PDB file of C-alpha atoms in Angstrom:
ATOM      1  CA  UNK A1050     151.339-136.374  62.015  1.00 93.00           C
ATOM      2  CA  UNK A1051     154.787-137.887  62.122  1.00 94.00           C
ATOM      3  CA  UNK A1052     156.563-137.633  58.775  1.00 95.00           C
ATOM      4  CA  UNK A1053     159.679-139.346  60.112  1.00 92.00           C
ATOM      5  CA  UNK A1054     157.693-142.421  61.102  1.00 93.00           C
ATOM      6  CA  UNK A1055     155.829-142.219  57.832  1.00 95.00           C
ATOM      7  CA  UNK A1056     152.929-140.424  56.200  1.00 97.00           C
ATOM      8  CA  UNK A1057     151.218-140.706  52.819  1.00 98.00           C
ATOM      9  CA  UNK A1058     150.317-137.606  50.824  1.00 98.00           C
ATOM     10  CA  UNK A1059     148.176-137.190  47.716  1.00 98.00           C
ATOM     11  CA  UNK A1060     149.238-134.404  45.371  1.00 98.00           C
ATOM     12  CA  UNK A1061     148.190-133.140  41.943  1.00 98.00           C
ATOM     13  CA  UNK A1062     151.360-132.937  39.855  1.00 98.00           C
ATOM     14  CA  UNK A1063     151.410-129.622  37.958  1.00 97.00           C
ATOM     15  CA  UNK A1064     152.071-129.330  34.226  1.00 97.00           C
ATOM     16  CA  UNK A1065     155.800-129.200  33.270  1.00 96.00           C
ATOM     17  CA  UNK A1066     156.897-130.386  36.745  1.00 96.00           C
ATOM     18  CA  UNK A1067     158.813-133.649  36.851  1.00 94.00           C
ATOM     19  CA  UNK A1068     157.802-136.242  39.425  1.00 94.00           C
ATOM     20  CA  UNK A1069     161.120-135.520  41.152  1.00 94.00           C
ATOM     21  CA  UNK A1070     160.178-131.807  41.347  1.00 96.00           C
ATOM     22  CA  UNK A1071     157.127-132.733  43.440  1.00 97.00           C
ATOM     23  CA  UNK A1072     159.177-134.988  45.729  1.00 97.00           C
ATOM     24  CA  UNK A1073     161.856-132.306  46.090  1.00 96.00           C
ATOM     25  CA  UNK A1074     159.279-129.636  47.007  1.00 96.00           C
ATOM     26  CA  UNK A1075     157.706-131.845  49.672  1.00 97.00           C
ATOM     27  CA  UNK A1076     161.088-132.908  51.087  1.00 97.00           C
ATOM     28  CA  UNK A1077     162.387-129.334  51.205  1.00 96.00           C
ATOM     29  CA  UNK A1078     159.308-128.012  53.028  1.00 96.00           C
ATOM     30  CA  UNK A1079     159.244-130.913  55.475  1.00 96.00           C
ATOM     31  CA  UNK A1080     162.953-130.699  56.288  1.00 94.00           C
ATOM     32  CA  UNK A1081     162.650-126.988  56.970  1.00 94.00           C
ATOM     33  CA  UNK A1082     159.521-127.437  59.096  1.00 93.00           C
ATOM     34  CA  UNK A1083     160.821-130.430  61.046  1.00 93.00           C
ATOM     35  CA  UNK A1084     164.285-128.865  61.344  1.00 92.00           C
ATOM     36  CA  UNK A1085     166.053-131.916  59.947  1.00 93.00           C
ATOM     37  CA  UNK A1086     168.717-132.196  57.252  1.00 92.00           C
ATOM     38  CA  UNK A1087     167.462-135.452  55.749  1.00 94.00           C
ATOM     39  CA  UNK A1088     164.103-137.131  55.315  1.00 96.00           C
ATOM     40  CA  UNK A1089     163.208-140.129  53.185  1.00 96.00           C
ATOM     41  CA  UNK A1090     160.583-139.106  50.608  1.00 97.00           C
ATOM     42  CA  UNK A1091     159.522-140.975  47.469  1.00 97.00           C
ATOM     43  CA  UNK A1092     156.703-141.227  44.954  1.00 97.00           C
ATOM     44  CA  UNK A1093     154.648-144.197  43.785  1.00 95.00           C
ATOM     45  CA  UNK A1094     154.611-143.923  39.986  1.00 90.00           C
ATOM     46  CA  UNK A1095     156.272-141.481  37.613  1.00 91.00           C
ATOM     47  CA  UNK A1096     154.287-138.961  35.588  1.00 94.00           C
ATOM     48  CA  UNK A1097     155.788-137.309  32.514  1.00 91.00           C
ATOM     49  CA  UNK A1098     156.428-133.544  32.765  1.00 92.00           C
ATOM     50  CA  UNK A1099     153.592-132.869  30.282  1.00 94.00           C
ATOM     51  CA  UNK A1100     151.116-134.901  32.353  1.00 97.00           C
ATOM     52  CA  UNK A1101     149.211-133.818  35.462  1.00 98.00           C
ATOM     53  CA  UNK A1102     147.265-135.611  38.137  1.00 98.00           C
ATOM     54  CA  UNK A1103     147.455-138.013  41.053  1.00 98.00           C
ATOM     55  CA  UNK A1104     150.842-138.520  42.667  1.00 98.00           C
ATOM     56  CA  UNK A1105     151.168-140.513  45.873  1.00 98.00           C
ATOM     57  CA  UNK A1106     154.057-139.298  48.029  1.00 98.00           C
ATOM     58  CA  UNK A1107     155.374-141.434  50.890  1.00 98.00           C
ATOM     59  CA  UNK A1108     157.661-140.294  53.700  1.00 97.00           C
ATOM     60  CA  UNK A1109     159.781-142.067  56.304  1.00 96.00           C
ATOM     61  CA  UNK A1110     158.897-145.718  56.876  1.00 95.00           C
ATOM     62  CA  UNK A1111     155.824-145.346  54.625  1.00 97.00           C
ATOM     63  CA  UNK A1112     158.206-145.430  51.637  1.00 97.00           C
ATOM     64  CA  UNK A1113     158.106-149.220  52.108  1.00 96.00           C
ATOM     65  CA  UNK A1114     154.566-149.058  50.682  1.00 96.00           C
ATOM     66  CA  UNK A1115     155.631-147.464  47.394  1.00 96.00           C
ATOM     67  CA  UNK A1116     155.682-150.761  45.503  1.00 95.00           C
ATOM     68  CA  UNK A1117     152.203-151.572  46.843  1.00 95.00           C
ATOM     69  CA  UNK A1118     150.831-148.328  45.395  1.00 96.00           C
ATOM     70  CA  UNK A1119     152.700-148.780  42.107  1.00 94.00           C
ATOM     71  CA  UNK A1120     150.862-152.024  41.442  1.00 94.00           C
ATOM     72  CA  UNK A1121     147.423-150.478  41.938  1.00 97.00           C
ATOM     73  CA  UNK A1122     145.166-149.820  38.943  1.00 97.00           C
ATOM     74  CA  UNK A1123     145.437-146.368  37.381  1.00 97.00           C
ATOM     75  CA  UNK A1124     142.926-144.257  35.467  1.00 98.00           C
ATOM     76  CA  UNK A1125     143.821-141.621  32.871  1.00 98.00           C
ATOM     77  CA  UNK A1126     142.073-139.082  30.668  1.00 98.00           C
ATOM     78  CA  UNK A1127     144.110-138.682  27.475  1.00 98.00           C
ATOM     79  CA  UNK A1128     143.862-136.209  24.614  1.00 98.00           C
ATOM     80  CA  UNK A1129     145.173-137.602  21.329  1.00 98.00           C
ATOM     81  CA  UNK A1130     145.692-135.917  17.960  1.00 98.00           C
ATOM     82  CA  UNK A1131     145.358-138.164  14.937  1.00 98.00           C
ATOM     83  CA  UNK A1132     147.260-137.703  11.686  1.00 98.00           C
ATOM     84  CA  UNK A1133     150.677-136.745  13.034  1.00 98.00           C
ATOM     85  CA  UNK A1134     153.488-138.355  15.023  1.00 97.00           C
ATOM     86  CA  UNK A1135     156.381-137.120  17.147  1.00 96.00           C
ATOM     87  CA  UNK A1136     159.520-139.032  18.241  1.00 91.00           C
ATOM     88  CA  UNK A1137     158.415-138.838  21.888  1.00 90.00           C
ATOM     89  CA  UNK A1138     154.756-139.678  21.088  1.00 94.00           C
ATOM     90  CA  UNK A1139     153.727-136.453  22.838  1.00 95.00           C
ATOM     91  CA  UNK A1140     154.403-132.699  22.649  1.00 96.00           C
ATOM     92  CA  UNK A1141     157.952-132.912  24.015  1.00 91.00           C
ATOM     93  CA  UNK A1142     159.236-133.266  20.443  1.00 91.00           C
ATOM     94  CA  UNK A1143     158.167-131.599  17.190  1.00 96.00           C
ATOM     95  CA  UNK A1144     155.980-133.392  14.635  1.00 98.00           C
ATOM     96  CA  UNK A1145     158.142-135.607  12.432  1.00 96.00           C
ATOM     97  CA  UNK A1146     155.520-137.043  10.059  1.00 97.00           C
ATOM     98  CA  UNK A1147     151.905-136.477   8.983  1.00 98.00           C
ATOM     99  CA  UNK A1148     149.352-139.020   7.777  1.00 98.00           C
ATOM    100  CA  UNK A1149     145.904-138.978   6.138  1.00 97.00           C
ATOM    101  CA  UNK A1150     142.860-138.950   8.417  1.00 97.00           C
ATOM    102  CA  UNK A1151     140.031-138.608   5.867  1.00 97.00           C
ATOM    103  CA  UNK A1152     139.183-142.298   6.221  1.00 97.00           C
ATOM    104  CA  UNK A1153     138.768-142.099  10.016  1.00 98.00           C
ATOM    105  CA  UNK A1154     135.310-141.788  11.556  1.00 98.00           C
ATOM    106  CA  UNK A1155     134.282-141.635  15.209  1.00 98.00           C
ATOM    107  CA  UNK A1156     132.659-145.051  14.815  1.00 98.00           C
ATOM    108  CA  UNK A1157     135.925-146.447  13.501  1.00 98.00           C
ATOM    109  CA  UNK A1158     137.767-144.969  16.491  1.00 98.00           C
ATOM    110  CA  UNK A1159     135.335-146.708  18.865  1.00 98.00           C
ATOM    111  CA  UNK A1160     135.863-150.017  17.064  1.00 98.00           C
ATOM    112  CA  UNK A1161     139.638-149.735  17.236  1.00 98.00           C
ATOM    113  CA  UNK A1162     139.625-148.858  20.940  1.00 98.00           C
ATOM    114  CA  UNK A1163     137.875-152.139  21.758  1.00 98.00           C
ATOM    115  CA  UNK A1164     140.854-154.052  20.327  1.00 97.00           C
ATOM    116  CA  UNK A1165     143.081-152.649  23.072  1.00 98.00           C
ATOM    117  CA  UNK A1166     140.961-153.931  25.947  1.00 98.00           C
ATOM    118  CA  UNK A1167     142.384-156.820  27.930  1.00 97.00           C
ATOM    119  CA  UNK A1168     145.876-158.291  27.999  1.00 97.00           C
ATOM    120  CA  UNK A1169     148.104-156.669  25.361  1.00 96.00           C
ATOM    121  CA  UNK A1170     151.770-156.243  24.478  1.00 96.00           C
ATOM    122  CA  UNK A1171     153.204-152.747  24.283  1.00 95.00           C
ATOM    123  CA  UNK A1172     156.644-151.494  23.253  1.00 90.00           C
ATOM    124  CA  UNK A1173     157.611-148.667  25.648  1.00 86.00           C
ATOM    125  CA  UNK A1174     158.576-145.279  24.158  1.00 81.00           C
ATOM    126  CA  UNK A1175     162.245-144.643  23.414  1.00 74.00           C
ATOM    127  CA  UNK A1176     161.822-141.441  25.444  1.00 66.00           C
ATOM    128  CA  UNK A1177     161.054-143.288  28.685  1.00 64.00           C
ATOM    129  CA  UNK A1178     162.706-144.208  31.986  1.00 64.00           C
ATOM    130  CA  UNK A1179     163.132-147.851  30.951  1.00 70.00           C
ATOM    131  CA  UNK A1180     166.690-149.084  31.408  1.00 69.00           C
ATOM    132  CA  UNK A1181     168.917-150.572  28.702  1.00 63.00           C
ATOM    133  CA  UNK A1182     172.200-151.985  30.024  1.00 63.00           C
ATOM    134  CA  UNK A1183     171.855-149.788  33.083  1.00 70.00           C
ATOM    135  CA  UNK A1184     171.152-146.591  31.112  1.00 71.00           C
ATOM    136  CA  UNK A1185     167.837-144.744  30.855  1.00 67.00           C
ATOM    137  CA  UNK A1186     166.233-145.047  27.424  1.00 62.00           C
ATOM    138  CA  UNK A1187     165.497-141.314  27.258  1.00 61.00           C
ATOM    139  CA  UNK A1188     169.179-140.487  27.796  1.00 68.00           C
ATOM    140  CA  UNK A1189     170.116-142.661  24.818  1.00 60.00           C
ATOM    141  CA  UNK A1190     167.242-141.338  22.689  1.00 61.00           C
ATOM    142  CA  UNK A1191     168.141-137.704  23.363  1.00 65.00           C
ATOM    143  CA  UNK A1192     171.697-138.447  22.198  1.00 65.00           C
ATOM    144  CA  UNK A1193     170.269-139.813  18.961  1.00 68.00           C
ATOM    145  CA  UNK A1194     171.291-143.382  19.759  1.00 69.00           C
ATOM    146  CA  UNK A1195     169.245-146.385  18.677  1.00 66.00           C
ATOM    147  CA  UNK A1196     166.912-147.584  21.431  1.00 68.00           C
ATOM    148  CA  UNK A1197     165.626-151.135  21.175  1.00 70.00           C
ATOM    149  CA  UNK A1198     163.017-151.886  23.822  1.00 76.00           C
ATOM    150  CA  UNK A1199     161.214-155.198  24.150  1.00 83.00           C
ATOM    151  CA  UNK A1200     157.411-155.435  24.308  1.00 90.00           C
ATOM    152  CA  UNK A1201     155.886-155.610  27.776  1.00 92.00           C
ATOM    153  CA  UNK A1202     152.681-157.379  28.717  1.00 95.00           C
ATOM    154  CA  UNK A1203     150.083-155.180  30.412  1.00 95.00           C
ATOM    155  CA  UNK A1204     146.346-155.056  30.995  1.00 97.00           C
ATOM    156  CA  UNK A1205     143.826-152.455  29.838  1.00 98.00           C
ATOM    157  CA  UNK A1206     140.755-152.947  32.048  1.00 98.00           C
ATOM    158  CA  UNK A1207     138.657-150.195  30.473  1.00 98.00           C
ATOM    159  CA  UNK A1208     139.022-147.925  27.462  1.00 98.00           C
ATOM    160  CA  UNK A1209     136.333-145.623  26.121  1.00 98.00           C
ATOM    161  CA  UNK A1210     135.918-142.682  23.778  1.00 98.00           C
ATOM    162  CA  UNK A1211     134.823-139.584  25.690  1.00 98.00           C
ATOM    163  CA  UNK A1212     134.970-137.026  22.890  1.00 98.00           C
ATOM    164  CA  UNK A1213     135.548-137.179  19.151  1.00 98.00           C
ATOM    165  CA  UNK A1214     136.228-133.979  17.243  1.00 97.00           C
ATOM    166  CA  UNK A1215     138.373-135.303  14.426  1.00 95.00           C
ATOM    167  CA  UNK A1216     141.302-135.147  14.290  1.00 96.00           C
ATOM    168  CA  UNK A1217     141.264-134.790  18.091  1.00 98.00           C
ATOM    169  CA  UNK A1218     139.903-137.450  20.422  1.00 98.00           C
ATOM    170  CA  UNK A1219     139.682-137.822  24.190  1.00 98.00           C
ATOM    171  CA  UNK A1220     139.726-141.240  25.838  1.00 98.00           C
ATOM    172  CA  UNK A1221     139.486-142.684  29.338  1.00 98.00           C
ATOM    173  CA  UNK A1222     141.804-145.558  30.174  1.00 98.00           C
ATOM    174  CA  UNK A1223     141.908-147.805  33.244  1.00 98.00           C
ATOM    175  CA  UNK A1224     145.090-149.861  33.164  1.00 97.00           C
ATOM    176  CA  UNK A1225     147.787-151.786  34.984  1.00 95.00           C
ATOM    177  CA  UNK A1226     151.239-150.740  36.144  1.00 92.00           C
ATOM    178  CA  UNK A1227     153.710-150.123  33.324  1.00 90.00           C
ATOM    179  CA  UNK A1228     151.228-148.777  30.775  1.00 94.00           C
ATOM    180  CA  UNK A1229     152.559-145.894  28.689  1.00 93.00           C
ATOM    181  CA  UNK A1230     149.622-143.827  27.468  1.00 97.00           C
ATOM    182  CA  UNK A1231     151.951-142.163  24.935  1.00 95.00           C
ATOM    183  CA  UNK A1232     152.676-145.564  23.449  1.00 96.00           C
ATOM    184  CA  UNK A1233     148.969-146.371  23.491  1.00 97.00           C
ATOM    185  CA  UNK A1234     148.357-143.190  21.453  1.00 98.00           C
ATOM    186  CA  UNK A1235     151.012-144.338  18.973  1.00 97.00           C
ATOM    187  CA  UNK A1236     149.403-147.761  18.650  1.00 97.00           C
ATOM    188  CA  UNK A1237     145.897-146.330  18.251  1.00 98.00           C
ATOM    189  CA  UNK A1238     147.178-144.175  15.381  1.00 98.00           C
ATOM    190  CA  UNK A1239     148.731-147.200  13.690  1.00 97.00           C
ATOM    191  CA  UNK A1240     145.555-149.258  14.182  1.00 98.00           C
ATOM    192  CA  UNK A1241     143.638-146.464  12.456  1.00 98.00           C
ATOM    193  CA  UNK A1242     146.096-146.683   9.526  1.00 98.00           C
ATOM    194  CA  UNK A1243     147.346-143.215  10.337  1.00 98.00           C
ATOM    195  CA  UNK A1244     149.537-141.694  13.047  1.00 98.00           C
ATOM    196  CA  UNK A1245     148.848-140.147  16.444  1.00 98.00           C
ATOM    197  CA  UNK A1246     150.457-138.473  19.417  1.00 98.00           C
ATOM    198  CA  UNK A1247     149.429-137.450  22.915  1.00 98.00           C
ATOM    199  CA  UNK A1248     148.502-133.788  23.444  1.00 98.00           C
ATOM    200  CA  UNK A1249     147.340-133.954  27.062  1.00 98.00           C
ATOM    201  CA  UNK A1250     147.235-136.432  29.942  1.00 98.00           C
ATOM    202  CA  UNK A1251     145.650-136.435  33.399  1.00 98.00           C
ATOM    203  CA  UNK A1252     146.025-139.287  35.874  1.00 98.00           C
ATOM    204  CA  UNK A1253     142.648-139.175  37.587  1.00 98.00           C
ATOM    205  CA  UNK A1254     142.987-142.160  39.926  1.00 98.00           C
ATOM    206  CA  UNK A1255     145.505-144.517  41.544  1.00 97.00           C
ATOM    207  CA  UNK A1256     143.736-147.361  43.332  1.00 97.00           C
ATOM    208  CA  UNK A1257     141.093-145.652  45.464  1.00 96.00           C
ATOM    209  CA  UNK A1258     142.873-142.269  45.431  1.00 97.00           C
ATOM    210  CA  UNK A1259     141.045-139.848  43.144  1.00 98.00           C
ATOM    211  CA  UNK A1260     142.191-136.503  41.755  1.00 98.00           C
ATOM    212  CA  UNK A1261     139.679-134.633  43.917  1.00 97.00           C
ATOM    213  CA  UNK A1262     141.477-136.036  46.990  1.00 95.00           C
ATOM    214  CA  UNK A1263     144.768-134.414  45.946  1.00 98.00           C
ATOM    215  CA  UNK A1264     146.217-131.080  47.034  1.00 97.00           C
ATOM    216  CA  UNK A1265     148.200-128.673  44.914  1.00 96.00           C
ATOM    217  CA  UNK A1266     151.933-128.549  45.749  1.00 95.00           C
ATOM    218  CA  UNK A1267     151.706-124.767  46.073  1.00 93.00           C
ATOM    219  CA  UNK A1268     149.211-125.256  48.924  1.00 95.00           C
ATOM    220  CA  UNK A1269     151.376-127.753  50.793  1.00 96.00           C
ATOM    221  CA  UNK A1270     153.024-125.167  53.083  1.00 94.00           C
ATOM    222  CA  UNK A1271     149.660-123.742  54.158  1.00 94.00           C
ATOM    223  CA  UNK A1272     148.213-127.223  54.704  1.00 96.00           C
ATOM    224  CA  UNK A1273     151.243-128.267  56.750  1.00 95.00           C
ATOM    225  CA  UNK A1274     150.896-125.239  59.020  1.00 93.00           C
ATOM    226  CA  UNK A1275     147.435-126.490  60.012  1.00 94.00           C
ATOM    227  CA  UNK A1276     148.619-129.981  61.046  1.00 91.00           C
ATOM    228  CA  UNK A1277     149.672-131.203  64.469  1.00 91.00           C
ATOM    229  CA  UNK A1278     153.234-132.359  63.885  1.00 90.00           C
ATOM    230  CA  UNK A1279     155.425-134.754  65.825  1.00 88.00           C
ATOM    231  CA  UNK A1280     159.138-135.336  65.533  1.00 76.00           C
ATOM    232  CA  UNK A1281     160.211-131.698  65.247  1.00 79.00           C
ATOM    233  CA  UNK A1282     163.849-131.199  66.268  1.00 70.00           C
ATOM    234  CA  UNK A1283     164.242-128.531  68.902  1.00 55.00           C
TER     235      UNK A1283
END
């Protein structure tokens, strides 16, 4: 393997790690192993700290393929709690409002989910990496500043209810680049005439790369020791 020329790695991002944490771990281990001070390493698609799952890491010249991977279809398993909202649409922030759920049935949830299939518009979360006048939305939101984001067009290829234990539901979503599952949880809550927020998220697939193909970052050192490596500085 030649990480300077370019390799592609599939990792399972751990809970609470940022996407940058995964990249930094891989870069640090590779630089130490290859005895180099710098190595180009990047990831193809950010995952929130409270999400886990498939992360594609590219090194060297393979970083030119990042955009290609970003545009591939993604699959998620999402846990959503109905009847309460948070400013971040997930567990990063405390609950800021509660809503009635007595009128919601599992059949009604199934009906509402079908309305999200296909080409839809979605307003990204204020707590997101979207840029406003060159600044990250989450930086403005965390300062308490008003964040006005425009709707984005995206495609939901598949959406299904996997489990319904009201007020908690689990769904599977297959979607295009740019889909915020947190925002989808928000919109599902509103469509159910209630509120909702994300309580768990796993990215199970990017293109043809499935979660079972991914290694844990903590096992990366051991895996690397078993590879035949080229480009090591003497």
